[in-house]
Amino acid sequence: MHEYKTYNGPMATTAAQAAVGTGTAIKTMLQLATPATRQLQIISWGFTISEPAGAVGEIELLQTDVAATVTAHVASGVQPLDPNAPASLLTLGAAATGYTASAEGAITATRMFDVVRLPATATGTPMVYAYQFMPDERPIIAVSKFLRVRATTPTSGVNMVCWVCHKE
């Protein structure tokens, strides 16, 4: 199996990784779509978020049965951790692997893997979160399903960078 890491934005080249605004309703920040021939296993995931003072929110890592409409990732955005690994087999496209959803879709089934409740802070201090699953608890995303990192924040102007490291 090969390992890959994907962020919620285009591949950083001459500019730094860009943070993405969350909005005021639930929003998929990153989505990975498994092909019909391969499942994936989550190794770790995390995010950095600039939470305005006093705001409380929630960040979720979950599997869904329906795709969000996203900005499509390109192959270079799903980075192999080994420079000799082949390109990822994730399905790319606006209803597949991508980031910054413009529509969530009508989800009928989910599997929740992790959820983080953002604390209300007096100073608006940025929050950094990273979680590495133990080998025996690593979630497996089934074929033709979608792994999502979703954010719900009560105010606009909240910026987030998130990532998922997976095996396929």
mmCIF file of C-alpha atoms in Angstrom:
data_model
loop_
_atom_site.group_PDB
_atom_site.id
_atom_site.type_symbol
_atom_site.label_atom_id
_atom_site.label_comp_id
_atom_site.label_asym_id
_atom_site.label_seq_id
_atom_site.Cartn_x
_atom_site.Cartn_y
_atom_site.Cartn_z
ATOM 1 C CA MET A 1 0.000 0.000 0.000
ATOM 2 C CA HIS A 2 1.132 3.549 -0.724
ATOM 3 C CA GLU A 3 0.645 6.636 1.455
ATOM 4 C CA TYR A 4 -0.635 10.045 0.306
ATOM 5 C CA LYS A 5 -1.381 13.429 1.879
ATOM 6 C CA THR A 6 -4.001 15.859 0.591
ATOM 7 C CA TYR A 7 -4.764 19.438 1.655
ATOM 8 C CA ASN A 8 -7.890 21.549 1.182
ATOM 9 C CA GLY A 9 -6.418 23.666 -1.564
ATOM 10 C CA PRO A 10 -4.311 23.472 -4.674
ATOM 11 C CA MET A 11 -0.788 22.120 -4.486
ATOM 12 C CA ALA A 12 1.464 24.755 -2.925
ATOM 13 C CA THR A 13 4.121 25.814 -5.422
ATOM 14 C CA THR A 14 5.338 29.434 -5.524
ATOM 15 C CA ALA A 15 2.857 30.494 -2.814
ATOM 16 C CA ALA A 16 2.131 29.113 0.642
ATOM 17 C CA GLN A 17 -0.779 26.755 1.278
ATOM 18 C CA ALA A 18 -3.863 28.968 1.250
ATOM 19 C CA ALA A 19 -6.396 28.936 4.068
ATOM 20 C CA VAL A 20 -10.050 28.608 3.033
ATOM 21 C CA GLY A 21 -13.025 30.415 4.583
ATOM 22 C CA THR A 22 -15.558 28.157 6.297
ATOM 23 C CA GLY A 23 -18.750 30.229 6.006
ATOM 24 C CA THR A 24 -21.677 30.242 8.442
ATOM 25 C CA ALA A 25 -23.245 26.839 7.654
ATOM 26 C CA ILE A 26 -21.845 23.309 7.432
ATOM 27 C CA LYS A 27 -19.250 23.169 4.659
ATOM 28 C CA THR A 28 -17.081 20.376 3.268
ATOM 29 C CA MET A 29 -13.524 21.674 3.325
ATOM 30 C CA LEU A 30 -11.882 18.554 1.832
ATOM 31 C CA GLN A 31 -13.357 15.497 0.115
ATOM 32 C CA LEU A 32 -11.616 12.308 -1.033
ATOM 33 C CA ALA A 33 -13.512 9.985 -3.402
ATOM 34 C CA THR A 34 -12.601 6.312 -3.564
ATOM 35 C CA PRO A 35 -12.830 4.638 -6.973
ATOM 36 C CA ALA A 36 -15.014 1.593 -7.605
ATOM 37 C CA THR A 37 -11.926 -0.633 -7.390
ATOM 38 C CA ARG A 38 -10.076 0.568 -4.285
ATOM 39 C CA GLN A 39 -10.790 1.540 -0.705
ATOM 40 C CA LEU A 40 -8.545 3.745 1.439
ATOM 41 C CA GLN A 41 -7.377 3.658 5.027
ATOM 42 C CA ILE A 42 -6.994 6.850 7.061
ATOM 43 C CA ILE A 43 -3.645 7.204 8.811
ATOM 44 C CA SER A 44 -4.023 10.692 10.252
ATOM 45 C CA TRP A 45 -5.746 14.028 9.756
ATOM 46 C CA GLY A 46 -5.664 17.530 11.120
ATOM 47 C CA PHE A 47 -6.385 21.211 10.711
ATOM 48 C CA THR A 48 -5.400 24.725 11.652
ATOM 49 C CA ILE A 49 -8.241 27.174 12.101
ATOM 50 C CA SER A 50 -8.341 30.874 12.929
ATOM 51 C CA GLU A 51 -11.346 31.064 15.228
ATOM 52 C CA PRO A 52 -12.734 34.544 15.927
ATOM 53 C CA ALA A 53 -13.020 35.478 19.612
ATOM 54 C CA GLY A 54 -16.034 33.935 21.318
ATOM 55 C CA ALA A 55 -17.041 31.741 18.353
ATOM 56 C CA VAL A 56 -17.673 28.031 18.800
ATOM 57 C CA GLY A 57 -17.658 25.528 15.965
ATOM 58 C CA GLU A 58 -17.280 21.882 15.052
ATOM 59 C CA ILE A 59 -14.973 20.016 12.663
ATOM 60 C CA GLU A 60 -15.923 16.493 11.529
ATOM 61 C CA LEU A 61 -14.119 13.647 9.784
ATOM 62 C CA LEU A 62 -16.675 11.291 8.254
ATOM 63 C CA GLN A 63 -17.587 8.977 5.384
ATOM 64 C CA THR A 64 -20.650 9.812 3.286
ATOM 65 C CA ASP A 65 -22.527 8.073 0.507
ATOM 66 C CA VAL A 66 -23.052 11.237 -1.555
ATOM 67 C CA ALA A 67 -20.535 13.707 -2.958
ATOM 68 C CA ALA A 68 -20.446 17.389 -2.232
ATOM 69 C CA THR A 69 -19.856 19.716 -5.177
ATOM 70 C CA VAL A 70 -16.245 20.812 -4.737
ATOM 71 C CA THR A 71 -13.398 22.544 -6.504
ATOM 72 C CA ALA A 72 -11.742 19.558 -8.196
ATOM 73 C CA HIS A 73 -8.277 18.532 -7.097
ATOM 74 C CA VAL A 74 -5.729 17.678 -9.758
ATOM 75 C CA ALA A 75 -3.410 14.671 -9.527
ATOM 76 C CA SER A 76 -0.522 16.724 -8.061
ATOM 77 C CA GLY A 77 -2.785 17.774 -5.167
ATOM 78 C CA VAL A 78 -2.863 14.189 -3.861
ATOM 79 C CA GLN A 79 0.786 13.996 -2.861
ATOM 80 C CA PRO A 80 2.549 10.635 -2.485
ATOM 81 C CA LEU A 81 4.701 10.518 0.649
ATOM 82 C CA ASP A 82 7.194 8.281 -1.176
ATOM 83 C CA PRO A 83 8.596 10.002 -4.296
ATOM 84 C CA ASN A 84 8.659 6.604 -6.038
ATOM 85 C CA ALA A 85 4.986 5.819 -5.393
ATOM 86 C CA PRO A 86 2.531 5.803 -8.292
ATOM 87 C CA ALA A 87 -0.140 8.468 -8.633
ATOM 88 C CA SER A 88 -3.133 8.054 -6.345
ATOM 89 C CA LEU A 89 -6.146 6.186 -7.691
ATOM 90 C CA LEU A 90 -8.622 8.565 -6.034
ATOM 91 C CA THR A 91 -11.356 9.760 -8.374
ATOM 92 C CA LEU A 92 -10.797 13.431 -9.251
ATOM 93 C CA GLY A 93 -13.513 15.907 -10.203
ATOM 94 C CA ALA A 94 -16.133 18.405 -9.034
ATOM 95 C CA ALA A 95 -18.265 15.575 -7.599
ATOM 96 C CA ALA A 96 -15.267 13.578 -6.367
ATOM 97 C CA THR A 97 -11.898 14.536 -4.792
ATOM 98 C CA GLY A 98 -11.637 18.244 -4.121
ATOM 99 C CA TYR A 99 -12.008 21.077 -1.644
ATOM 100 C CA THR A 100 -14.182 24.075 -0.684
ATOM 101 C CA ALA A 101 -17.686 22.755 -1.322
ATOM 102 C CA SER A 102 -20.310 24.946 -2.934
ATOM 103 C CA ALA A 103 -23.119 22.383 -2.318
ATOM 104 C CA GLU A 104 -23.288 19.588 0.248
ATOM 105 C CA GLY A 105 -25.541 17.059 -1.512
ATOM 106 C CA ALA A 106 -28.380 15.028 0.052
ATOM 107 C CA ILE A 107 -26.514 12.652 2.368
ATOM 108 C CA THR A 108 -28.460 9.570 3.487
ATOM 109 C CA ALA A 109 -25.743 7.610 5.353
ATOM 110 C CA THR A 110 -22.583 8.567 7.252
ATOM 111 C CA ARG A 111 -19.884 6.993 9.390
ATOM 112 C CA MET A 112 -18.292 9.432 11.882
ATOM 113 C CA PHE A 113 -14.581 8.906 12.615
ATOM 114 C CA ASP A 114 -13.671 11.987 14.643
ATOM 115 C CA VAL A 115 -15.287 15.248 15.680
ATOM 116 C CA VAL A 116 -13.657 18.260 17.323
ATOM 117 C CA ARG A 117 -15.666 20.905 19.135
ATOM 118 C CA LEU A 118 -13.893 24.237 18.873
ATOM 119 C CA PRO A 119 -13.757 26.095 22.187
ATOM 120 C CA ALA A 120 -14.863 29.697 22.591
ATOM 121 C CA THR A 121 -11.731 31.762 23.108
ATOM 122 C CA ALA A 122 -11.484 35.273 24.446
ATOM 123 C CA THR A 123 -8.637 36.234 22.164
ATOM 124 C CA GLY A 124 -9.488 34.469 18.921
ATOM 125 C CA THR A 125 -6.400 32.263 19.246
ATOM 126 C CA PRO A 126 -5.804 29.940 16.268
ATOM 127 C CA MET A 127 -6.331 26.258 16.988
ATOM 128 C CA VAL A 128 -4.151 23.433 15.700
ATOM 129 C CA TYR A 129 -5.379 19.828 15.786
ATOM 130 C CA ALA A 130 -3.756 16.645 14.511
ATOM 131 C CA TYR A 131 -4.783 13.056 15.164
ATOM 132 C CA GLN A 132 -3.008 9.853 14.172
ATOM 133 C CA PHE A 133 -5.142 6.732 14.330
ATOM 134 C CA MET A 134 -3.635 3.678 16.016
ATOM 135 C CA PRO A 135 -3.064 0.866 13.479
ATOM 136 C CA ASP A 136 -5.948 -1.241 14.835
ATOM 137 C CA GLU A 137 -8.434 1.661 14.765
ATOM 138 C CA ARG A 138 -7.674 3.163 11.352
ATOM 139 C CA PRO A 139 -10.953 3.744 9.518
ATOM 140 C CA ILE A 140 -11.370 2.201 6.070
ATOM 141 C CA ILE A 141 -13.385 4.089 3.486
ATOM 142 C CA ALA A 142 -15.321 1.708 1.259
ATOM 143 C CA VAL A 143 -15.215 1.736 -2.538
ATOM 144 C CA SER A 144 -17.326 4.421 -4.225
ATOM 145 C CA LYS A 145 -17.684 6.430 -0.977
ATOM 146 C CA PHE A 146 -16.511 9.868 0.114
ATOM 147 C CA LEU A 147 -14.291 10.900 3.014
ATOM 148 C CA ARG A 148 -15.019 14.456 4.111
ATOM 149 C CA VAL A 149 -13.624 17.028 6.482
ATOM 150 C CA ARG A 150 -16.577 19.299 7.283
ATOM 151 C CA ALA A 151 -16.597 22.548 9.246
ATOM 152 C CA THR A 152 -19.476 24.284 10.956
ATOM 153 C CA THR A 153 -18.743 27.750 12.320
ATOM 154 C CA PRO A 154 -21.236 30.391 13.458
ATOM 155 C CA THR A 155 -19.445 33.337 11.881
ATOM 156 C CA SER A 156 -17.845 34.099 8.552
ATOM 157 C CA GLY A 157 -14.183 35.050 8.348
ATOM 158 C CA VAL A 158 -12.966 31.780 9.877
ATOM 159 C CA ASN A 159 -10.040 30.451 7.831
ATOM 160 C CA MET A 160 -8.972 26.817 7.795
ATOM 161 C CA VAL A 161 -6.236 24.600 6.382
ATOM 162 C CA CYS A 162 -6.937 20.873 6.739
ATOM 163 C CA TRP A 163 -5.313 17.670 5.526
ATOM 164 C CA VAL A 164 -5.762 13.908 5.440
ATOM 165 C CA CYS A 165 -3.020 11.293 5.200
ATOM 166 C CA HIS A 166 -4.188 7.943 3.825
ATOM 167 C CA LYS A 167 -3.090 4.582 2.429
ATOM 168 C CA GLU A 168 -4.462 3.006 -0.718
#
